[in-house]
PDB file of C-alpha atoms in Angstrom:
ATOM      1  CA  UNK A  57      21.273 -32.411 -29.300  1.00 60.00           C
ATOM      2  CA  UNK A  58      21.908 -29.349 -31.430  1.00 71.00           C
ATOM      3  CA  UNK A  59      25.649 -28.930 -31.990  1.00 81.00           C
ATOM      4  CA  UNK A  60      25.734 -25.328 -33.255  1.00 83.00           C
ATOM      5  CA  UNK A  61      23.563 -22.232 -32.941  1.00 84.00           C
ATOM      6  CA  UNK A  62      23.367 -19.301 -35.314  1.00 86.00           C
ATOM      7  CA  UNK A  63      23.423 -15.763 -33.950  1.00 87.00           C
ATOM      8  CA  UNK A  64      19.667 -15.538 -34.462  1.00 87.00           C
ATOM      9  CA  UNK A  65      18.994 -18.808 -32.663  1.00 87.00           C
ATOM     10  CA  UNK A  66      21.178 -17.830 -29.715  1.00 85.00           C
ATOM     11  CA  UNK A  67      19.493 -14.427 -29.464  1.00 86.00           C
ATOM     12  CA  UNK A  68      16.057 -16.094 -29.409  1.00 88.00           C
ATOM     13  CA  UNK A  69      17.204 -18.608 -26.816  1.00 85.00           C
ATOM     14  CA  UNK A  70      18.283 -15.872 -24.375  1.00 84.00           C
ATOM     15  CA  UNK A  71      15.799 -13.154 -25.475  1.00 87.00           C
ATOM     16  CA  UNK A  72      18.454 -10.632 -26.448  1.00 86.00           C
ATOM     17  CA  UNK A  73      19.032  -8.733 -29.683  1.00 89.00           C
ATOM     18  CA  UNK A  74      21.540  -9.855 -32.304  1.00 89.00           C
ATOM     19  CA  UNK A  75      23.531  -6.606 -31.948  1.00 91.00           C
ATOM     20  CA  UNK A  76      24.456  -7.592 -28.391  1.00 90.00           C
ATOM     21  CA  UNK A  77      26.049 -10.819 -29.606  1.00 89.00           C
ATOM     22  CA  UNK A  78      27.869  -8.922 -32.360  1.00 90.00           C
ATOM     23  CA  UNK A  79      29.231  -6.532 -29.735  1.00 90.00           C
ATOM     24  CA  UNK A  80      30.382  -9.380 -27.478  1.00 89.00           C
ATOM     25  CA  UNK A  81      32.153 -10.813 -30.525  1.00 88.00           C
ATOM     26  CA  UNK A  82      33.857  -7.494 -31.296  1.00 89.00           C
ATOM     27  CA  UNK A  83      35.319  -7.184 -27.782  1.00 89.00           C
ATOM     28  CA  UNK A  84      36.317 -10.844 -27.582  1.00 89.00           C
ATOM     29  CA  UNK A  85      33.912 -11.728 -24.784  1.00 88.00           C
ATOM     30  CA  UNK A  86      32.019 -14.378 -26.755  1.00 87.00           C
ATOM     31  CA  UNK A  87      33.555 -15.246 -30.109  1.00 86.00           C
ATOM     32  CA  UNK A  88      31.761 -17.669 -32.467  1.00 86.00           C
ATOM     33  CA  UNK A  89      33.326 -21.082 -32.867  1.00 86.00           C
ATOM     34  CA  UNK A  90      32.800 -20.925 -36.636  1.00 85.00           C
ATOM     35  CA  UNK A  91      32.697 -17.804 -38.745  1.00 80.00           C
ATOM     36  CA  UNK A  92      31.795 -18.111 -42.441  1.00 72.00           C
ATOM     37  CA  UNK A  93      32.683 -14.798 -44.073  1.00 66.00           C
ATOM     38  CA  UNK A  94      31.274 -15.886 -47.442  1.00 68.00           C
ATOM     39  CA  UNK A  95      27.695 -16.297 -46.250  1.00 64.00           C
ATOM     40  CA  UNK A  96      28.029 -13.989 -43.218  1.00 68.00           C
ATOM     41  CA  UNK A  97      27.129 -16.635 -40.651  1.00 82.00           C
ATOM     42  CA  UNK A  98      28.473 -16.974 -37.131  1.00 86.00           C
ATOM     43  CA  UNK A  99      28.009 -20.302 -35.421  1.00 86.00           C
ATOM     44  CA  UNK A 100      28.251 -20.883 -31.679  1.00 86.00           C
ATOM     45  CA  UNK A 101      28.932 -24.321 -30.241  1.00 87.00           C
ATOM     46  CA  UNK A 102      26.723 -25.914 -27.608  1.00 85.00           C
ATOM     47  CA  UNK A 103      29.515 -25.410 -25.046  1.00 84.00           C
ATOM     48  CA  UNK A 104      29.316 -21.660 -25.658  1.00 85.00           C
ATOM     49  CA  UNK A 105      25.720 -21.679 -24.471  1.00 84.00           C
ATOM     50  CA  UNK A 106      27.076 -22.378 -20.987  1.00 85.00           C
ATOM     51  CA  UNK A 107      29.614 -19.589 -21.410  1.00 86.00           C
ATOM     52  CA  UNK A 108      26.875 -17.158 -22.357  1.00 86.00           C
ATOM     53  CA  UNK A 109      24.835 -18.311 -19.368  1.00 87.00           C
ATOM     54  CA  UNK A 110      27.801 -17.357 -17.181  1.00 86.00           C
ATOM     55  CA  UNK A 111      27.917 -13.900 -18.789  1.00 87.00           C
ATOM     56  CA  UNK A 112      24.216 -13.328 -18.085  1.00 87.00           C
ATOM     57  CA  UNK A 113      24.633 -14.539 -14.503  1.00 84.00           C
ATOM     58  CA  UNK A 114      27.569 -12.200 -13.900  1.00 84.00           C
ATOM     59  CA  UNK A 115      25.556  -9.289 -15.326  1.00 85.00           C
ATOM     60  CA  UNK A 116      22.797  -9.999 -12.838  1.00 81.00           C
ATOM     61  CA  UNK A 117      25.428  -9.604 -10.107  1.00 78.00           C
ATOM     62  CA  UNK A 118      26.041  -6.083 -11.403  1.00 80.00           C
ATOM     63  CA  UNK A 119      29.414  -6.681 -13.038  1.00 84.00           C
ATOM     64  CA  UNK A 120      30.766  -4.688 -15.973  1.00 87.00           C
ATOM     65  CA  UNK A 121      31.769  -6.494 -19.159  1.00 88.00           C
ATOM     66  CA  UNK A 122      35.438  -5.871 -18.270  1.00 88.00           C
ATOM     67  CA  UNK A 123      34.943  -7.516 -14.877  1.00 85.00           C
ATOM     68  CA  UNK A 124      33.125 -10.420 -16.517  1.00 85.00           C
ATOM     69  CA  UNK A 125      35.971 -10.917 -18.986  1.00 86.00           C
ATOM     70  CA  UNK A 126      38.498 -10.972 -16.143  1.00 83.00           C
ATOM     71  CA  UNK A 127      36.349 -13.417 -14.203  1.00 80.00           C
ATOM     72  CA  UNK A 128      35.959 -15.793 -17.127  1.00 79.00           C
ATOM     73  CA  UNK A 129      39.678 -15.623 -17.844  1.00 78.00           C
ATOM     74  CA  UNK A 130      40.534 -16.789 -14.346  1.00 73.00           C
ATOM     75  CA  UNK A 131      41.271 -20.466 -13.734  1.00 64.00           C
ATOM     76  CA  UNK A 132      42.026 -20.151 -10.021  1.00 73.00           C
ATOM     77  CA  UNK A 133      39.150 -21.479  -7.910  1.00 77.00           C
ATOM     78  CA  UNK A 134      40.293 -19.356  -4.963  1.00 81.00           C
ATOM     79  CA  UNK A 135      39.916 -16.193  -7.072  1.00 75.00           C
ATOM     80  CA  UNK A 136      36.484 -17.328  -8.194  1.00 74.00           C
ATOM     81  CA  UNK A 137      35.373 -18.034  -4.614  1.00 82.00           C
ATOM     82  CA  UNK A 138      36.695 -14.673  -3.355  1.00 82.00           C
ATOM     83  CA  UNK A 139      34.923 -12.929  -6.206  1.00 78.00           C
ATOM     84  CA  UNK A 140      31.618 -14.554  -5.299  1.00 78.00           C
ATOM     85  CA  UNK A 141      32.067 -13.557  -1.656  1.00 85.00           C
ATOM     86  CA  UNK A 142      32.675  -9.945  -2.680  1.00 82.00           C
ATOM     87  CA  UNK A 143      29.561  -9.991  -4.832  1.00 80.00           C
ATOM     88  CA  UNK A 144      27.581 -11.425  -1.925  1.00 85.00           C
ATOM     89  CA  UNK A 145      28.758  -8.577   0.308  1.00 87.00           C
ATOM     90  CA  UNK A 146      27.636  -6.067  -2.323  1.00 83.00           C
ATOM     91  CA  UNK A 147      24.223  -7.718  -2.592  1.00 83.00           C
ATOM     92  CA  UNK A 148      23.796  -7.655   1.198  1.00 89.00           C
ATOM     93  CA  UNK A 149      24.685  -3.942   1.315  1.00 88.00           C
ATOM     94  CA  UNK A 150      22.184  -3.188  -1.432  1.00 86.00           C
ATOM     95  CA  UNK A 151      19.530  -5.187   0.405  1.00 90.00           C
ATOM     96  CA  UNK A 152      20.210  -3.187   3.583  1.00 86.00           C
ATOM     97  CA  UNK A 153      19.968   0.085   1.636  1.00 84.00           C
ATOM     98  CA  UNK A 154      16.694  -0.977   0.010  1.00 87.00           C
ATOM     99  CA  UNK A 155      15.336  -2.071   3.386  1.00 86.00           C
ATOM    100  CA  UNK A 156      16.022   1.405   4.795  1.00 76.00           C
ATOM    101  CA  UNK A 157      14.460   3.064   1.756  1.00 77.00           C
ATOM    102  CA  UNK A 158      11.402   0.830   2.119  1.00 83.00           C
ATOM    103  CA  UNK A 159      11.012   1.774   5.786  1.00 76.00           C
ATOM    104  CA  UNK A 160      11.287   5.499   5.119  1.00 71.00           C
ATOM    105  CA  UNK A 161       8.802   5.333   2.246  1.00 77.00           C
ATOM    106  CA  UNK A 162       6.378   3.504   4.536  1.00 80.00           C
ATOM    107  CA  UNK A 163       6.773   6.317   7.070  1.00 71.00           C
ATOM    108  CA  UNK A 164       6.038   8.969   4.443  1.00 70.00           C
ATOM    109  CA  UNK A 165       3.001   7.033   3.212  1.00 78.00           C
ATOM    110  CA  UNK A 166       1.763   6.769   6.806  1.00 75.00           C
ATOM    111  CA  UNK A 167       2.242  10.531   7.282  1.00 67.00           C
ATOM    112  CA  UNK A 168       0.328  11.370   4.091  1.00 69.00           C
ATOM    113  CA  UNK A 169      -2.484   8.912   4.914  1.00 76.00           C
ATOM    114  CA  UNK A 170      -2.826  10.502   8.349  1.00 70.00           C
ATOM    115  CA  UNK A 171      -3.099  13.951   6.770  1.00 64.00           C
ATOM    116  CA  UNK A 172      -5.569  12.665   4.183  1.00 67.00           C
ATOM    117  CA  UNK A 173      -7.771  11.549   7.071  1.00 70.00           C
ATOM    118  CA  UNK A 174      -7.555  15.058   8.487  1.00 62.00           C
ATOM    119  CA  UNK A 175      -8.502  16.494   5.098  1.00 61.00           C
ATOM    120  CA  UNK A 176     -11.587  14.298   4.937  1.00 67.00           C
ATOM    121  CA  UNK A 177     -12.750  15.312   8.410  1.00 67.00           C
ATOM    122  CA  UNK A 178     -11.662  18.965   8.629  1.00 61.00           C
ATOM    123  CA  UNK A 179     -12.516  21.959   6.489  1.00 72.00           C
ATOM    124  CA  UNK A 180      -9.336  23.168   4.789  1.00 75.00           C
ATOM    125  CA  UNK A 181     -10.368  26.738   5.647  1.00 80.00           C
ATOM    126  CA  UNK A 182     -10.832  25.945   9.341  1.00 82.00           C
ATOM    127  CA  UNK A 183      -8.591  27.197  12.138  1.00 89.00           C
ATOM    128  CA  UNK A 184      -7.791  25.229  15.283  1.00 90.00           C
ATOM    129  CA  UNK A 185      -5.445  25.247  18.273  1.00 94.00           C
ATOM    130  CA  UNK A 186      -3.236  22.268  19.024  1.00 94.00           C
ATOM    131  CA  UNK A 187      -0.666  21.553  21.734  1.00 95.00           C
ATOM    132  CA  UNK A 188       2.467  19.669  20.667  1.00 94.00           C
ATOM    133  CA  UNK A 189       5.490  18.249  22.495  1.00 93.00           C
ATOM    134  CA  UNK A 190       8.956  18.958  21.139  1.00 90.00           C
ATOM    135  CA  UNK A 191       9.199  17.584  17.614  1.00 88.00           C
ATOM    136  CA  UNK A 192      12.554  16.573  16.082  1.00 85.00           C
ATOM    137  CA  UNK A 193      13.640  17.609  12.620  1.00 84.00           C
ATOM    138  CA  UNK A 194      16.802  17.472  10.580  1.00 79.00           C
ATOM    139  CA  UNK A 195      17.893  20.994   9.618  1.00 79.00           C
ATOM    140  CA  UNK A 196      18.633  21.325   5.904  1.00 73.00           C
ATOM    141  CA  UNK A 197      21.464  23.797   5.489  1.00 63.00           C
ATOM    142  CA  UNK A 198      21.484  25.187   1.958  1.00 51.00           C
ATOM    143  CA  UNK A 199      20.298  23.896  -1.409  1.00 47.00           C
ATOM    144  CA  UNK A 200      23.179  21.405  -1.615  1.00 41.00           C
ATOM    145  CA  UNK A 201      21.850  19.510   1.403  1.00 46.00           C
ATOM    146  CA  UNK A 202      18.231  20.034   0.516  1.00 46.00           C
ATOM    147  CA  UNK A 203      18.407  18.466  -2.926  1.00 46.00           C
ATOM    148  CA  UNK A 204      21.390  16.176  -2.425  1.00 48.00           C
ATOM    149  CA  UNK A 205      20.347  14.378   0.759  1.00 55.00           C
ATOM    150  CA  UNK A 206      18.084  11.329   0.582  1.00 59.00           C
ATOM    151  CA  UNK A 207      16.213  12.354   3.739  1.00 63.00           C
ATOM    152  CA  UNK A 208      14.723  15.280   1.792  1.00 62.00           C
ATOM    153  CA  UNK A 209      12.940  12.908  -0.585  1.00 62.00           C
ATOM    154  CA  UNK A 210      11.574  10.308   1.801  1.00 64.00           C
ATOM    155  CA  UNK A 211      10.554  12.311   4.885  1.00 69.00           C
ATOM    156  CA  UNK A 212       8.021  15.151   5.050  1.00 74.00           C
ATOM    157  CA  UNK A 213       9.551  18.571   4.436  1.00 81.00           C
ATOM    158  CA  UNK A 214       9.080  21.371   6.956  1.00 88.00           C
ATOM    159  CA  UNK A 215       9.668  25.015   6.000  1.00 90.00           C
ATOM    160  CA  UNK A 216      10.209  27.869   8.471  1.00 93.00           C
ATOM    161  CA  UNK A 217       9.303  31.469   7.615  1.00 93.00           C
ATOM    162  CA  UNK A 218      10.627  34.191   9.928  1.00 91.00           C
ATOM    163  CA  UNK A 219      11.328  37.889   9.280  1.00 89.00           C
ATOM    164  CA  UNK A 220      11.333  37.367   5.535  1.00 86.00           C
ATOM    165  CA  UNK A 221      13.800  34.497   5.742  1.00 88.00           C
ATOM    166  CA  UNK A 222      13.098  30.904   4.801  1.00 86.00           C
ATOM    167  CA  UNK A 223      14.815  27.743   6.031  1.00 86.00           C
ATOM    168  CA  UNK A 224      14.150  24.084   5.462  1.00 84.00           C
ATOM    169  CA  UNK A 225      14.105  20.938   7.524  1.00 85.00           C
ATOM    170  CA  UNK A 226      13.162  17.295   7.286  1.00 80.00           C
ATOM    171  CA  UNK A 227      10.507  16.193   9.766  1.00 80.00           C
ATOM    172  CA  UNK A 228      11.601  12.848  11.177  1.00 74.00           C
ATOM    173  CA  UNK A 229       9.905  10.196  13.363  1.00 69.00           C
ATOM    174  CA  UNK A 230      10.693   9.930  17.085  1.00 69.00           C
ATOM    175  CA  UNK A 231      12.887   6.856  16.602  1.00 68.00           C
ATOM    176  CA  UNK A 232      14.993   8.510  13.881  1.00 65.00           C
ATOM    177  CA  UNK A 233      17.937   9.141  16.204  1.00 64.00           C
ATOM    178  CA  UNK A 234      18.043   5.473  17.189  1.00 66.00           C
ATOM    179  CA  UNK A 235      18.505   4.544  13.523  1.00 66.00           C
ATOM    180  CA  UNK A 236      20.879   7.448  12.776  1.00 63.00           C
ATOM    181  CA  UNK A 237      22.763   8.098  16.058  1.00 63.00           C
ATOM    182  CA  UNK A 238      25.276  10.441  14.427  1.00 55.00           C
ATOM    183  CA  UNK A 239      22.593  12.814  13.183  1.00 63.00           C
ATOM    184  CA  UNK A 240      22.360  16.289  14.695  1.00 72.00           C
ATOM    185  CA  UNK A 241      18.673  16.942  15.247  1.00 79.00           C
ATOM    186  CA  UNK A 242      16.901  20.172  16.119  1.00 83.00           C
ATOM    187  CA  UNK A 243      13.489  20.399  17.769  1.00 88.00           C
ATOM    188  CA  UNK A 244      10.424  22.461  17.043  1.00 91.00           C
ATOM    189  CA  UNK A 245       9.456  24.097  20.337  1.00 92.00           C
ATOM    190  CA  UNK A 246       6.776  22.471  22.455  1.00 95.00           C
ATOM    191  CA  UNK A 247       3.658  24.529  23.059  1.00 95.00           C
ATOM    192  CA  UNK A 248       0.263  25.545  21.760  1.00 96.00           C
ATOM    193  CA  UNK A 249      -0.031  26.512  18.116  1.00 96.00           C
ATOM    194  CA  UNK A 250      -2.722  28.112  16.024  1.00 95.00           C
ATOM    195  CA  UNK A 251      -3.043  25.849  12.987  1.00 94.00           C
ATOM    196  CA  UNK A 252      -4.521  26.216   9.543  1.00 93.00           C
ATOM    197  CA  UNK A 253      -4.013  25.089   5.973  1.00 91.00           C
ATOM    198  CA  UNK A 254      -2.847  26.558   2.717  1.00 91.00           C
ATOM    199  CA  UNK A 255      -4.142  25.033  -0.512  1.00 88.00           C
ATOM    200  CA  UNK A 256      -2.215  26.085  -3.597  1.00 88.00           C
ATOM    201  CA  UNK A 257       1.215  27.115  -4.788  1.00 88.00           C
ATOM    202  CA  UNK A 258       4.002  28.168  -2.459  1.00 87.00           C
ATOM    203  CA  UNK A 259       4.022  31.632  -4.071  1.00 88.00           C
ATOM    204  CA  UNK A 260       0.666  32.448  -2.476  1.00 91.00           C
ATOM    205  CA  UNK A 261       1.342  30.913   0.942  1.00 91.00           C
ATOM    206  CA  UNK A 262       1.950  34.274   2.642  1.00 92.00           C
ATOM    207  CA  UNK A 263      -1.723  35.210   2.197  1.00 92.00           C
ATOM    208  CA  UNK A 264      -2.660  32.181   4.310  1.00 93.00           C
ATOM    209  CA  UNK A 265       0.085  32.921   6.858  1.00 94.00           C
ATOM    210  CA  UNK A 266      -1.101  36.528   7.249  1.00 93.00           C
ATOM    211  CA  UNK A 267      -4.703  35.360   7.663  1.00 93.00           C
ATOM    212  CA  UNK A 268      -3.696  32.959  10.441  1.00 93.00           C
ATOM    213  CA  UNK A 269      -1.484  35.496  12.175  1.00 92.00           C
ATOM    214  CA  UNK A 270      -4.095  38.277  12.009  1.00 93.00           C
ATOM    215  CA  UNK A 271      -6.759  36.000  13.454  1.00 93.00           C
ATOM    216  CA  UNK A 272      -4.584  35.297  16.508  1.00 93.00           C
ATOM    217  CA  UNK A 273      -3.768  38.990  16.946  1.00 91.00           C
ATOM    218  CA  UNK A 274      -7.461  39.908  16.741  1.00 93.00           C
ATOM    219  CA  UNK A 275      -8.013  37.605  19.711  1.00 92.00           C
ATOM    220  CA  UNK A 276      -5.312  39.452  21.624  1.00 93.00           C
ATOM    221  CA  UNK A 277      -2.869  36.545  21.427  1.00 94.00           C
ATOM    222  CA  UNK A 278       0.856  37.115  21.164  1.00 94.00           C
ATOM    223  CA  UNK A 279       2.386  34.844  18.573  1.00 94.00           C
ATOM    224  CA  UNK A 280       5.856  33.819  17.474  1.00 94.00           C
ATOM    225  CA  UNK A 281       7.444  35.521  14.481  1.00 94.00           C
ATOM    226  CA  UNK A 282       8.162  32.066  13.130  1.00 94.00           C
ATOM    227  CA  UNK A 283       5.664  30.141  11.001  1.00 96.00           C
ATOM    228  CA  UNK A 284       6.114  26.387  10.744  1.00 95.00           C
ATOM    229  CA  UNK A 285       4.889  24.932   7.450  1.00 93.00           C
ATOM    230  CA  UNK A 286       4.510  21.190   6.912  1.00 89.00           C
ATOM    231  CA  UNK A 287       4.397  20.153   3.261  1.00 85.00           C
ATOM    232  CA  UNK A 288       1.680  17.488   3.229  1.00 80.00           C
ATOM    233  CA  UNK A 289       0.892  17.261  -0.468  1.00 78.00           C
ATOM    234  CA  UNK A 290       3.908  18.440  -2.454  1.00 75.00           C
ATOM    235  CA  UNK A 291       5.749  17.907  -5.741  1.00 72.00           C
ATOM    236  CA  UNK A 292       6.619  14.331  -4.803  1.00 68.00           C
ATOM    237  CA  UNK A 293       2.979  13.187  -4.817  1.00 69.00           C
ATOM    238  CA  UNK A 294       1.106  15.839  -6.847  1.00 72.00           C
ATOM    239  CA  UNK A 295       2.248  17.298 -10.207  1.00 79.00           C
ATOM    240  CA  UNK A 296      -0.323  20.138 -10.089  1.00 83.00           C
ATOM    241  CA  UNK A 297       1.065  22.888  -7.830  1.00 85.00           C
ATOM    242  CA  UNK A 298      -2.407  24.395  -7.328  1.00 86.00           C
ATOM    243  CA  UNK A 299      -3.289  21.262  -5.350  1.00 81.00           C
ATOM    244  CA  UNK A 300      -0.340  21.431  -2.944  1.00 84.00           C
ATOM    245  CA  UNK A 301      -1.483  21.256   0.668  1.00 85.00           C
ATOM    246  CA  UNK A 302       0.545  22.815   3.467  1.00 89.00           C
ATOM    247  CA  UNK A 303      -0.287  22.857   7.159  1.00 91.00           C
ATOM    248  CA  UNK A 304       0.601  26.146   8.866  1.00 95.00           C
ATOM    249  CA  UNK A 305       1.443  26.385  12.556  1.00 96.00           C
ATOM    250  CA  UNK A 306       2.267  29.513  14.575  1.00 95.00           C
ATOM    251  CA  UNK A 307       3.140  29.189  18.237  1.00 96.00           C
ATOM    252  CA  UNK A 308       1.105  31.106  20.828  1.00 95.00           C
ATOM    253  CA  UNK A 309       3.521  32.788  23.258  1.00 93.00           C
TER     254      UNK A 309
END
């Protein structure tokens, strides 16, 4: 059994760089058993291998080096047990958060796949009429909500254009309220809509909106002043803004 390890040997054993061990030495977290200043060698005892294993384990639990030092300095088993329980609670919370993120990403993927199927079967330049029930969405009030709320990134974005004003929302699934009972949802009105697509940047979307609106007016149909725009292919899935795909819907009154 090897009694001592050099810094290089210990770094190879745990696949870390030598500078990390030097830093641990400088802060007193893992100090070599033997230090030979004449030849510049630091030697770690076999027992310190177990100590370093504990450091790596605590890091995997998400602890800071200060927290690890406090943990390793404790000799009270009750403190150690309580610490592990706290870490377990943190892990469970993170697992719950990741589970929710996974579910919402699956919902966005499902939404995009559904729209991809539409793209493959429908001409992007085509116009059609569709009847919808009330559809829930989460109103995004201001840029602070829009860019600071996780819902904005995982659910499809809906944009409303009316009288030169623009507002945002997050289109959510029907069971959203069951998962988030404290949420205040708004609904897109039920009814028949004239629907089309806009392919390209958001700066040119009003050309497509005007085309859709004028077509309805030419048929003698009275339409809402509000245009509902669903971002199907956006900046989250396509870096080229000329390939953004937006579905446009205007309600027939």
